[in-house]
Coordinates of C-alpha atoms in Angstrom, one line a residue:
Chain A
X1 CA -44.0 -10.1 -19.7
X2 CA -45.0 -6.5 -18.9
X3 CA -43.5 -6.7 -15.7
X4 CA -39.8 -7.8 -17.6
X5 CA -40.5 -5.1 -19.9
X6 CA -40.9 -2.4 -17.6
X7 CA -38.3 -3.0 -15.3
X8 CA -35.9 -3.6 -18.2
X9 CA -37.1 0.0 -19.5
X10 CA -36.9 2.0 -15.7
X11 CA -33.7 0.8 -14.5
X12 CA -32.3 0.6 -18.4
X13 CA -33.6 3.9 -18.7
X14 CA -32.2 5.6 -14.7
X15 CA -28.4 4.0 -16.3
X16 CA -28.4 6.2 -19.7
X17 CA -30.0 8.9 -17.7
X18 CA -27.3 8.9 -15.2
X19 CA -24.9 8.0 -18.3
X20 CA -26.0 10.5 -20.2
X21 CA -25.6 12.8 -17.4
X22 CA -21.9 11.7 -16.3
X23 CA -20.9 12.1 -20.2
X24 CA -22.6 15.8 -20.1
X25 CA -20.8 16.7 -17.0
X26 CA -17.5 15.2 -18.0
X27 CA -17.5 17.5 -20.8
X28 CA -18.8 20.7 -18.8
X29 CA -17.0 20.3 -16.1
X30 CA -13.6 19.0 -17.4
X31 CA -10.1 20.4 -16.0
X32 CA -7.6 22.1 -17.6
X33 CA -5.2 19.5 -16.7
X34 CA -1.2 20.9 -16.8
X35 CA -0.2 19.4 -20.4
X36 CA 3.1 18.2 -19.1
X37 CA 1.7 15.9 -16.8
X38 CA 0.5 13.3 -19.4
X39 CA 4.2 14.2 -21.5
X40 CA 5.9 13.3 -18.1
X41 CA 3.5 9.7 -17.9
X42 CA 4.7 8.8 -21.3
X43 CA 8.6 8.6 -20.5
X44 CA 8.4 7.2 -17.0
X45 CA 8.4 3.1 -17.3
X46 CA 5.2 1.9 -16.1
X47 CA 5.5 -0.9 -13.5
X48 CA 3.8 1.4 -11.2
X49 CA 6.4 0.1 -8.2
X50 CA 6.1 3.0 -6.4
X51 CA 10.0 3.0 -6.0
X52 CA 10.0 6.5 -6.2
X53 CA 8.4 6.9 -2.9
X54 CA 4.8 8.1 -4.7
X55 CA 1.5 6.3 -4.8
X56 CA 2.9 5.1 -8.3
X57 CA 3.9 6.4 -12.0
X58 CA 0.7 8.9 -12.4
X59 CA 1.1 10.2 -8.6
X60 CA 5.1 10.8 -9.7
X61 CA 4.7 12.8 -13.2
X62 CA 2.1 14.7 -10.6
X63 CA 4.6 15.6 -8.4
X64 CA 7.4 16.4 -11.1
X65 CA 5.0 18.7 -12.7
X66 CA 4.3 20.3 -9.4
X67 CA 7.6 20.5 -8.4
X68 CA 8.1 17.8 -5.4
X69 CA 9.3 15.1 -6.9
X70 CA 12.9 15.5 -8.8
X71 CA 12.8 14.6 -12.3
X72 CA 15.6 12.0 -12.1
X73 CA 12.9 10.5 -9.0
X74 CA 12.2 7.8 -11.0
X75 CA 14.7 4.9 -9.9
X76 CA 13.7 2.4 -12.6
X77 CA 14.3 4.4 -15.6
X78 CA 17.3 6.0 -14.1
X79 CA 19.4 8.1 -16.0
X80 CA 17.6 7.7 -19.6
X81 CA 14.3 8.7 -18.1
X82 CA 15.3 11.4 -15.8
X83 CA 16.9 13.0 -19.2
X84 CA 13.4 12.5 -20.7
X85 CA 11.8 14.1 -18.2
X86 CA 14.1 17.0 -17.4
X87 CA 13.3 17.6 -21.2
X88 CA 9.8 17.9 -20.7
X89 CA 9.9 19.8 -17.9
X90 CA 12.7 22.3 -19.6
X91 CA 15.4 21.8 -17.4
X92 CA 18.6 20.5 -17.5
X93 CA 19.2 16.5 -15.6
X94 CA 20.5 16.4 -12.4
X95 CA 23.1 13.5 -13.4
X96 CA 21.7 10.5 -11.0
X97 CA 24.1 7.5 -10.9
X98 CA 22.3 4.5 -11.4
X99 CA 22.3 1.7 -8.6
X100 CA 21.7 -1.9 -8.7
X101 CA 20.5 -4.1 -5.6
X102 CA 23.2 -6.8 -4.5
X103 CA 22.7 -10.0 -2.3
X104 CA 24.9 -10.1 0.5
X105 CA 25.5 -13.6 0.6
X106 CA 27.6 -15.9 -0.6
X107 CA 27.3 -19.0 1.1
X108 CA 25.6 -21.7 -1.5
X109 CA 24.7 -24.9 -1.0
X110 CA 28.3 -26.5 -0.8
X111 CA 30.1 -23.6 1.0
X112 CA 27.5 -23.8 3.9
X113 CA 26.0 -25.7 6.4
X114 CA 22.4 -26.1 7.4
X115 CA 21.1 -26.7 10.9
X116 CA 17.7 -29.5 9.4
X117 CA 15.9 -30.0 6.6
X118 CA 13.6 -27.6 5.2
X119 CA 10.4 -29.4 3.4
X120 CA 8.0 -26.4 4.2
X121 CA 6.9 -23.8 1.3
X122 CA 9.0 -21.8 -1.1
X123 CA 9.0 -18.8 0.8
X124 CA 11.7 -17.2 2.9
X125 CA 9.5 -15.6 5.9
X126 CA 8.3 -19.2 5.9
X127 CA 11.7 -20.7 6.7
X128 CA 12.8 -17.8 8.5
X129 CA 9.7 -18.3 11.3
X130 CA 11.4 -21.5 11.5
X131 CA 14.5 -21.1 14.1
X132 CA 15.5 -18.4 11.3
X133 CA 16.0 -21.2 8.7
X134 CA 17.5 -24.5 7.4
X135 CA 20.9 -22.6 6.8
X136 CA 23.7 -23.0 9.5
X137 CA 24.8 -19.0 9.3
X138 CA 21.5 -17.0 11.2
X139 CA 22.3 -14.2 8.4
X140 CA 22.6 -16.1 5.0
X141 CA 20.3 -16.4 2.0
X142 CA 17.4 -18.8 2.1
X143 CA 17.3 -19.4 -1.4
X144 CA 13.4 -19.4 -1.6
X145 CA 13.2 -16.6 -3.9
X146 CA 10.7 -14.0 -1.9
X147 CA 13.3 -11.3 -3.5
X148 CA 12.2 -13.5 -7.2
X149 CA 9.0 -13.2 -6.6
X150 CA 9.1 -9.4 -5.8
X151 CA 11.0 -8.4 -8.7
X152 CA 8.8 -6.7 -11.7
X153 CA 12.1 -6.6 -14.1
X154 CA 12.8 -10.4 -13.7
X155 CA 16.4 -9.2 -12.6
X156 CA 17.0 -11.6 -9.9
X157 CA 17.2 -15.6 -9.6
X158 CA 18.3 -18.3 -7.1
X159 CA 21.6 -19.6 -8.1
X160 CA 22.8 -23.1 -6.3
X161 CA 20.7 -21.7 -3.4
X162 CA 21.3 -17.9 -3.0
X163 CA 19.8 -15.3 -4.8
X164 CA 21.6 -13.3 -7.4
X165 CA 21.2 -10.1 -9.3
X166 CA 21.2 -9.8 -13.2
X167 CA 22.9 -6.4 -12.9
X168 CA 21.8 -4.9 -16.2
X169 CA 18.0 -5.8 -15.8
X170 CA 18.3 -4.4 -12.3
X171 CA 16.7 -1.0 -11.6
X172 CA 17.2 -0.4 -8.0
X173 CA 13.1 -0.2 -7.0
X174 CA 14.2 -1.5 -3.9
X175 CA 11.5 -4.1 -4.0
X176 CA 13.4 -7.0 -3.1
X177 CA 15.0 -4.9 -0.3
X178 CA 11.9 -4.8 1.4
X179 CA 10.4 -8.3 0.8
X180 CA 13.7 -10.2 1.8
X181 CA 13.3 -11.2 5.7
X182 CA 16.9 -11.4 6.2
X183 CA 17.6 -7.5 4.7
X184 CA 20.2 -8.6 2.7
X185 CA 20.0 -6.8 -0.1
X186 CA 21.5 -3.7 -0.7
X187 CA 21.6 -0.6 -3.2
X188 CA 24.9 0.0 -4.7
X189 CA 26.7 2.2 -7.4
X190 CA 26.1 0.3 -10.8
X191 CA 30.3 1.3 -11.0
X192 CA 31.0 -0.3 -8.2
X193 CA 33.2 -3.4 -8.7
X194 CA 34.2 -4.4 -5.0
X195 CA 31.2 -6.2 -3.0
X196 CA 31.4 -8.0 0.4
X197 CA 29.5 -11.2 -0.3
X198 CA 28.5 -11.6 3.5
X199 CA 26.0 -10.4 6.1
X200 CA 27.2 -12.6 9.1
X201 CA 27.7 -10.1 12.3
X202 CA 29.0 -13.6 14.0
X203 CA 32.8 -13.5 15.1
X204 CA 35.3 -15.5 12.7
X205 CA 34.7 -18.7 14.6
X206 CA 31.3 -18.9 14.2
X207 CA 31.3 -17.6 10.7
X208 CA 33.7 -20.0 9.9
X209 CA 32.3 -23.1 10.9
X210 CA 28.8 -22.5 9.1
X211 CA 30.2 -21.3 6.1
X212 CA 33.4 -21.5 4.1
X213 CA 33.4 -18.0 2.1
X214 CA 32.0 -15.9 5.0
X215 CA 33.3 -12.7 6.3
X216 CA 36.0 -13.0 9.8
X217 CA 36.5 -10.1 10.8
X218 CA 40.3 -10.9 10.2
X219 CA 40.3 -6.7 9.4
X220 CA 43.0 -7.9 6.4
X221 CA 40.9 -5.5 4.2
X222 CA 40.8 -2.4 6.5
X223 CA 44.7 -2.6 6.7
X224 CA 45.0 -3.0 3.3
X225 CA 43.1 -0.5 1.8
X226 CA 44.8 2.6 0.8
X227 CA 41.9 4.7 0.6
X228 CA 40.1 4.0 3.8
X229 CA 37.2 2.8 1.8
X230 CA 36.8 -0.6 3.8
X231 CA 35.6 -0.8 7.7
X232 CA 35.0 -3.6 9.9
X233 CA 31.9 -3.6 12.2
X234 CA 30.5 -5.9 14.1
X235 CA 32.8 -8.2 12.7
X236 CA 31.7 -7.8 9.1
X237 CA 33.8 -5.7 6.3
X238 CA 31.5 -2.8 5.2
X239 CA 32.6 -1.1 2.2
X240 CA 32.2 2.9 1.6
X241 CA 31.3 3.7 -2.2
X242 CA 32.5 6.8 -2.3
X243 CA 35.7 6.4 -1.4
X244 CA 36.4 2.4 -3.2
X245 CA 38.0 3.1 -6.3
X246 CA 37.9 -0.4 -7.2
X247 CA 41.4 -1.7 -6.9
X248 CA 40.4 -4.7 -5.7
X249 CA 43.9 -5.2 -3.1
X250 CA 41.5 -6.2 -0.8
X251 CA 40.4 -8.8 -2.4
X252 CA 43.6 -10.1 -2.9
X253 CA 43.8 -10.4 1.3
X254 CA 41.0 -11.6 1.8
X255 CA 41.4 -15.3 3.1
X256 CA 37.9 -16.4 2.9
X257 CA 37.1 -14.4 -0.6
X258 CA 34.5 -13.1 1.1
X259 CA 35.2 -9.5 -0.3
X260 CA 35.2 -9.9 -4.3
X261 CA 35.9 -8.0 -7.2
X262 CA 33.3 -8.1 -10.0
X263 CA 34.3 -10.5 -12.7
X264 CA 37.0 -12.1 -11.0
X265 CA 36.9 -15.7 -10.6
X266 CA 36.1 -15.8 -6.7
X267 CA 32.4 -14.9 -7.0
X268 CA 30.1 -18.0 -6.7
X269 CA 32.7 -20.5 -7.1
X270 CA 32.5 -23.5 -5.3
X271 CA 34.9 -24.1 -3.0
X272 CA 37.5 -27.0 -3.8
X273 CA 36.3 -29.8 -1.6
X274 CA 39.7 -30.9 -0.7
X275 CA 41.3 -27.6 -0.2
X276 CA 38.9 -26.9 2.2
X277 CA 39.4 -30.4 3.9
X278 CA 43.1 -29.4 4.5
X279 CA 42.1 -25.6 5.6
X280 CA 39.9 -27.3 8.2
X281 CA 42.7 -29.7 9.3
Chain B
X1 CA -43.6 12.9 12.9
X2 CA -42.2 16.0 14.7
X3 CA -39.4 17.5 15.6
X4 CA -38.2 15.8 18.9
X5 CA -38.6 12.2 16.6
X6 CA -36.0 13.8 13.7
X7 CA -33.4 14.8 16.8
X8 CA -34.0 11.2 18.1
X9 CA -33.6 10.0 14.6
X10 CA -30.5 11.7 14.2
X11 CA -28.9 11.0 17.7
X12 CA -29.6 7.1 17.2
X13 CA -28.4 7.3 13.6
X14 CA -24.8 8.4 15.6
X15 CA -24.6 6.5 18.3
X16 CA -27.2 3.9 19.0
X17 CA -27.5 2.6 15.4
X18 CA -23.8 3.4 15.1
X19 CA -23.4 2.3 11.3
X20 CA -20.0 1.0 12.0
X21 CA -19.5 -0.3 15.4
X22 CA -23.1 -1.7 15.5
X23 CA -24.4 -2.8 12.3
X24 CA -20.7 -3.5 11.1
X25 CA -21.4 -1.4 7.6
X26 CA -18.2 0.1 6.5
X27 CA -15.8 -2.1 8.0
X28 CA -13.6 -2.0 4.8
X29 CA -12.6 1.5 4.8
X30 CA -13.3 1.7 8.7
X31 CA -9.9 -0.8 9.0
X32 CA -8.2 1.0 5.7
X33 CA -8.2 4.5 6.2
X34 CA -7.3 5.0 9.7
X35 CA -3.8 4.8 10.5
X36 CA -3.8 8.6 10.9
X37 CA -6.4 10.7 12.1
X38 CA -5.6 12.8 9.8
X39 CA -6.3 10.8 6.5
X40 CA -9.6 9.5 9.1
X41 CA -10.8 12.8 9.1
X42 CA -11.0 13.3 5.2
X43 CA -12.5 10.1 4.9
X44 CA -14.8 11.1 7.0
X45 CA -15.5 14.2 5.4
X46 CA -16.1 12.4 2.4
X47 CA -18.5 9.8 3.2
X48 CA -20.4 12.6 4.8
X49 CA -20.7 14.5 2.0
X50 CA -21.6 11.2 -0.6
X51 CA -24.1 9.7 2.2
X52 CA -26.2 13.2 2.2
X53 CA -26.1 13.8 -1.0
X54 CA -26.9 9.8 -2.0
X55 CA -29.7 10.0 0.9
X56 CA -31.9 12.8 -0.6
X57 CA -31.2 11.2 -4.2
X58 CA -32.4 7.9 -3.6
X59 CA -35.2 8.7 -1.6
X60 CA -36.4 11.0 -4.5
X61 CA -35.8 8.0 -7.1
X62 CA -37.9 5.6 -5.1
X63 CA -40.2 7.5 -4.7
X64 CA -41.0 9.0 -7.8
X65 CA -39.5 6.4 -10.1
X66 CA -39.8 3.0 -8.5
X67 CA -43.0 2.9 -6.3
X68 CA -45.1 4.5 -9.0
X69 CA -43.6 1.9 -11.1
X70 CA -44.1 -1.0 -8.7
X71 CA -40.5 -2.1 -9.1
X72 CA -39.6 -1.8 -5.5
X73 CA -38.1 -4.7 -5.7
X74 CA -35.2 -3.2 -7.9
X75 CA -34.0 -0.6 -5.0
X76 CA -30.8 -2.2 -4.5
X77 CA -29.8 -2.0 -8.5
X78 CA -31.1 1.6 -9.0
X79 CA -29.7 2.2 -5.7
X80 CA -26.0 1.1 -6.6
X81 CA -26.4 2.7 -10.1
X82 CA -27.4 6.0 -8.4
X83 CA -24.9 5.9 -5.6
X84 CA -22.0 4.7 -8.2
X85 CA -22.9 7.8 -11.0
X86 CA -23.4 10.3 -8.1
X87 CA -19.8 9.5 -6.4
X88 CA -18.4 10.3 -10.0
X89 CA -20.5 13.4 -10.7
X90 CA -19.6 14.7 -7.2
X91 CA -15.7 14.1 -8.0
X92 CA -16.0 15.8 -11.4
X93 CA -18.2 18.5 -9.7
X94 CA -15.8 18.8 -7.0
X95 CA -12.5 19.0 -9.0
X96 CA -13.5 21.6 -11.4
X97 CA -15.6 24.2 -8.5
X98 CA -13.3 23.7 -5.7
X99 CA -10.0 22.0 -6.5
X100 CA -8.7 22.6 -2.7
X101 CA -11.8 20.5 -1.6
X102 CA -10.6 17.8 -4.3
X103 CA -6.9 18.1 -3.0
X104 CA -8.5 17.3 0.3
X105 CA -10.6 14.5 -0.2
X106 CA -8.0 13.0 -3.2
X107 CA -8.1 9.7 -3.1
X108 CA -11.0 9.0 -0.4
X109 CA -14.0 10.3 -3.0
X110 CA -13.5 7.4 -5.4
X111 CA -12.9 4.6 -2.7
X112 CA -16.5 5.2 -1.4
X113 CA -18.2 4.3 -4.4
X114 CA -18.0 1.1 -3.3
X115 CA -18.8 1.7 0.5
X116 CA -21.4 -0.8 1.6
X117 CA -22.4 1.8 4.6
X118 CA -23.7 4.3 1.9
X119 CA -26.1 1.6 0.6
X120 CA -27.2 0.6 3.6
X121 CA -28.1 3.9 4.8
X122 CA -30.4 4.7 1.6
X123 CA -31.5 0.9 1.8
X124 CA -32.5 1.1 6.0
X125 CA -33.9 4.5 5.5
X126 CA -36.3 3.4 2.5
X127 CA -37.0 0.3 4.6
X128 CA -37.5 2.7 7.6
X129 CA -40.0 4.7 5.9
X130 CA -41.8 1.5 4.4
X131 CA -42.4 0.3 7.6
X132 CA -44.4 3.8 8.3
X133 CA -47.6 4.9 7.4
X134 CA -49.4 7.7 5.9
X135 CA -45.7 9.7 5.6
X136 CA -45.9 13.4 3.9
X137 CA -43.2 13.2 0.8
X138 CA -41.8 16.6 2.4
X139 CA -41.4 14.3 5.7
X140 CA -39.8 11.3 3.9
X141 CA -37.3 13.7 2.3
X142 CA -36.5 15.3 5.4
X143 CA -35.8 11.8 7.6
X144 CA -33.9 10.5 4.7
X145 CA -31.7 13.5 4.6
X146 CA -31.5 14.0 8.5
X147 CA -30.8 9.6 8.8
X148 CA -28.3 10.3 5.9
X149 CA -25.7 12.9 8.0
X150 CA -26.6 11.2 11.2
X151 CA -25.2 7.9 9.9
X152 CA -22.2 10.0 8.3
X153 CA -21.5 11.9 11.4
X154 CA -21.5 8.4 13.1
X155 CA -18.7 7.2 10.8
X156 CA -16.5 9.7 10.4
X157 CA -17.0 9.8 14.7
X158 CA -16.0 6.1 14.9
X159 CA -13.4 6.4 12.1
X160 CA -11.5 9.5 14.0
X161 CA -11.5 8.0 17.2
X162 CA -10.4 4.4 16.0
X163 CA -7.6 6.4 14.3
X164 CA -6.5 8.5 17.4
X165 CA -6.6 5.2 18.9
X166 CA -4.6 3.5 16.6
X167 CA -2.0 6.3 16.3
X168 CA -1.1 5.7 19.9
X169 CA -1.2 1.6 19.6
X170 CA 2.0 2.6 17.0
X171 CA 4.0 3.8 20.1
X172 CA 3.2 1.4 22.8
X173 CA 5.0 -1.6 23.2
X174 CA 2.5 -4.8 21.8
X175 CA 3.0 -8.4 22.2
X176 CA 4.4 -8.9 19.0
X177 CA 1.6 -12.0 18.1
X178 CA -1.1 -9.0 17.9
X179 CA 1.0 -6.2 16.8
X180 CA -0.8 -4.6 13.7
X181 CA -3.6 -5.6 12.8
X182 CA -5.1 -8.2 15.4
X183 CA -4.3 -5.2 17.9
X184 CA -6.1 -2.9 15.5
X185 CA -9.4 -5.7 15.1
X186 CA -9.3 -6.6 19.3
X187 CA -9.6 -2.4 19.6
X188 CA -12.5 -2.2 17.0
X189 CA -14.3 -5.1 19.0
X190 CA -13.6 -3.1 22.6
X191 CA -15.2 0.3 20.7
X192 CA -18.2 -1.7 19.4
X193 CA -19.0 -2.8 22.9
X194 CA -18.3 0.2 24.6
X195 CA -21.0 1.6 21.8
X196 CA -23.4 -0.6 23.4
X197 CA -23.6 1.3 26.3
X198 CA -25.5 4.1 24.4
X199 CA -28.3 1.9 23.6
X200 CA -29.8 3.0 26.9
X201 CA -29.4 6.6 25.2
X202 CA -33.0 7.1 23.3

C-alpha cells in the first residue's frame, strides 16, 4: 500500500512540478505575437487544405502578416475572404477572380464503351493500375469518385459514371486535381460558360469509336471562333479563357457536342440511342 | 572511469552504437525529415539540442528522485513526462530568447517530443550506468551528458547523409516498382550495413 502511495505521490508530484513549471514559463516567457495574425485566422475558412500552397490556415495568416503570402492567397474563400483580410491587413483587395475545378469528361455510361468489367474497389488508381481502366477511351473518367473522396466542400459527385462539379460549392483547392489519376480536372474562370467536355489526345477515329460525345479533332471550333480563343492540339480542342467571350458558335459546330456551353441542353445528355445507330451507319 | 573511456564512449555513441542505423531508434523522423539535407540538418540540430539537454535532466531525476525513492521501476513514465515538458519549455525558451533559432528549428522542436531515440538514449544510459559500479554522481552526470550528444551527433550524422543521399536518388532514373520510398528503405538498409563495418572501430 505504501509502495502505491508513494509512487502515486513522486511521479504525481514530478507532473505538477513540471506542470507547474510549463504554466510559469508560459507566462514569463510568452511572445508578443503580431495581433493581426489571429484577426487574419478568424476570416480565412478553416479546412486547413493547404490550397494556398502553405502548411495550412495558421501557416497562411503567418505569411499574410509577414508579407509572403497575398491576402486574396486563400483559394477557398476567394473573393469574400481576400476582402476580409485585405481589411485587416489595411490594404485595399487585389480583385482575384474566383475559379472552379471542371471534369474533363463527358463520356457516361451510355455514350461510352468499356474494354471488361471492373469488380475491383471503388477507387480510381485502383482501376487505373488495371490496363488504365474498364472504360474504352485511355483518357476518360472512372467514375470511382477518388476526386469525391478528396473534396472537403462536398462539391463534387459521380453522375451516371463521371464525376461532376457543383459549381457554387466549388472552391478551387485543387484537391481533386491532384488526387484524380487521370488529371482531368481542371481550374477554370467561375465566368467561364464554354467548356470542352473531353481529355482524349486519340485521333477522331479512335475517339469515336469508344465514345460518342468525345472530342475529333474535326478543328470545326478553331475555324469558327472569331476570337481565336479555341486551339486544337494533339487532337483535342483546348480553350483559352482569356480570350472566350462565351458566344458559344462553337458549340453550335461542334458535331460530337463535345465543346458545350454552360446551361445548354448538350451537357450530360444521353445520347439518342437511335440517332446514334444511324450516325454509325 | 577516465578520460580515454568518455572519448570511447562518445565515438561508439556515433558510430558503433549508431542510434539509428544500428539500434533502429528514430526511424520515424529518420524516414520523415530527410528529403532535403537541408530540413535534415535542422532536425538534426534539434534533436541534438533536446537529447543533451533531456540526458543531464533525466540522469539528475533518477538519481535524486527515483533511486532514493526506490521507484526505479517508474523511469520510463518520469522519463517521458520529463522529456515531453522539457521539449515544450525548450520551445517556449527558445521562441522568446532567440526567435532566429525558433525560425530555424520551426516545426522540427515539437515533432521530437515524441522521438523514441531521445528515450532510449536517457533509458540505455541509466541502464548503462546501472550495470556499473561504485560510479561518482559527478561521473554519472558527465557520461550521461557525453552518451547524450554522442547519440545526437550520430543522428543528425545518419540523418544528413541519408538526405544527401536521397536528394540525388530524386534525379536518377529508378525502376518505377521502388521509386520513392522502397528506394529510400533499400538505401537505409545498405547505410545500416555499411555502419557495421565500424564495429571493428573501438
Amino acid at each position: 500500500m505504501e509502495e502505491i502511495i508513494k509512487s502515486i505521490l513522486s511521479i504525481g508530484g514530478l507532473g505538477v512540478l513540471f506542470g507547474a513549471g510549463l504554466g510559469f514559463a508560459g507566462v514569463k516567457f510568452k511572445v508578443e505575437q503580431d495581433e493581426r495574425i489571429p484577426l487574419v485566422r478568424e476570416c480565412l475558412p478553416g479546412a486547413n487544405c493547404g490550397g494556398c500552397g502553405f502548411a495550412g490556415c495558421d501557416a497562411f495568416a503567418d505569411a499574410v502578416v509577414s508579407g509572403k503570402a497575398k491576402t486574396n492567397g486563400c483559394p477557398v474563400g476567394g473573393a469574400a475572404v481576400g476582402a476580409k483580410v485585405a481589411a485587416v491587413m489595411g490594404l485595399e483587395a487585389s480583385e482575384s477572380e474566383r475559379m472552379v475545378a471542371f471534369v474533363k469528361c463527358n463520356g457516361n455510361c451510355e455514350v461510352s464503351s468499356s474494354k471488361y468489367n471492373y469488380y475491383g474497389m471503388d477507387d480510381c488508381s485502383m482501376e487505373n493500375a488495371l490496363a488504365g481502366g474498364a472504360k474504352g477511351c485511355s483518357y476518360g473518367c472512372l467514375g470511382d469518385g477518388n476526386c469525391v473522396k478528396a473534396c472537403n466542400f462536398g462539391a463534387i459527385s459521380v453522375v451516371n459514371g463521371v464525376a461532376v462539379v457543383d459549381k457554387e460549392k466549388c472552391t478551387a483547392c485543387g484537391q481533386c486535381v491532384v488526387a484524380c489519376p487521370k488529371q482531368l480536372i481542371e481550374i477554370i474562370p467561375y465566368k467561364s460558360k464554354v467548356h470542352v467536355s473531353c481529355n482524349s489526345k486519340d485521333n477522331g477515329k479512335n475517339v469515336r469509336a469508344n465514345c460518342s460525345v468525345g472530342c475529333i479533332g474535326c478543328t470545326l471550333c478553331q475555324k469558327n471562333c472569331k476570337f481565336d480563343a479555341v486551339h486544337i492540339e494533339n487532337f483535342l480542342a483546348k480553350v483559352d479563357y482569356s480570350k472566350c467571350v462565351s458566344c458559344g458558335l462553337c458549340t453550335q459546330k461542334c458535331p460530337t457536342k463535345a465543346i458545350s456551353k454552360e446551361g445548354s441542353q448538350n451537357k450530360i445528355m444521353p445520347v439518342d440511342k437511335e440517332k446514334k445507330e444511324v450516325q454509325r451507319v | 572511469m577516465d578520460e580515454i573511456n568518455l572519448i570511447t564512449l562518445f565515438l561508439g555513441a556515433i558510430f558503433v552504437n549508431n542510434f539509428v542505423l544500428s539500434k533502429f531508434l528514430g526511424i520515424c523522423p529518420f524516414l520523415g525529415v530527410s528529403k532535403k539535407v537541408e530540413t535534415a540538418v535542422g532536425m538534426g540540430v534539434a534533436v541534438t539540442f533536446v537529447m543533451t539537454i533531456a540526458s543531464a535532466v533525466t540522469c539528475l531525476v533518477y538519481n535524486y528522485v527515483l533511486i532514493p525513492l526506490e521507484l526505479k521501476y517508474l523511469y520510463n513514465i518520469a522519463f517521458i513526462l520529463i522529456i515531453a515538458s522539457l521539449v515544450q519549455f525548450i520551445e517556449m525558451f527558445i521562441k522568446k530568447s532567440s526567435p532566429t533559432l525558433y525560425q530555424a528549428l520551426g516545426v522540427y522542436l515539437p515533432l521530437i517530443t515524441t522521438n523514441c531515440a531521445v528515450l532510449g538514449v536517457t533509458v540505455s544510459s541509466m541502464q548503462d550506468l546501472d550495470a556499473m559500479e561504485n560510479v561518482a554522481m559527478g561521473m554519472k552526470f558527465t557520461f550521461s551528458l557525453v552518451y547524450g550528444v554522442g547519440a545526437a551527433l550520430g543522428f543528425t550524422l545518419a540523418i544528413v547523409l541519408f538526405a544527401g543521399i536521397r536528394e540525388r536518388l530524386e534525379r536518377n532514373n529508378i525502376l518505377p516498382a521502388v521509386k520513392g520510398f522502397p528506394i529510400a528503405l533499400i538505401t537505409a538498409g545498405l547505410m545500416s550495413i555499411s555502419f557495421l563495418g565500424f564495429s571493428g572501430l573501438l
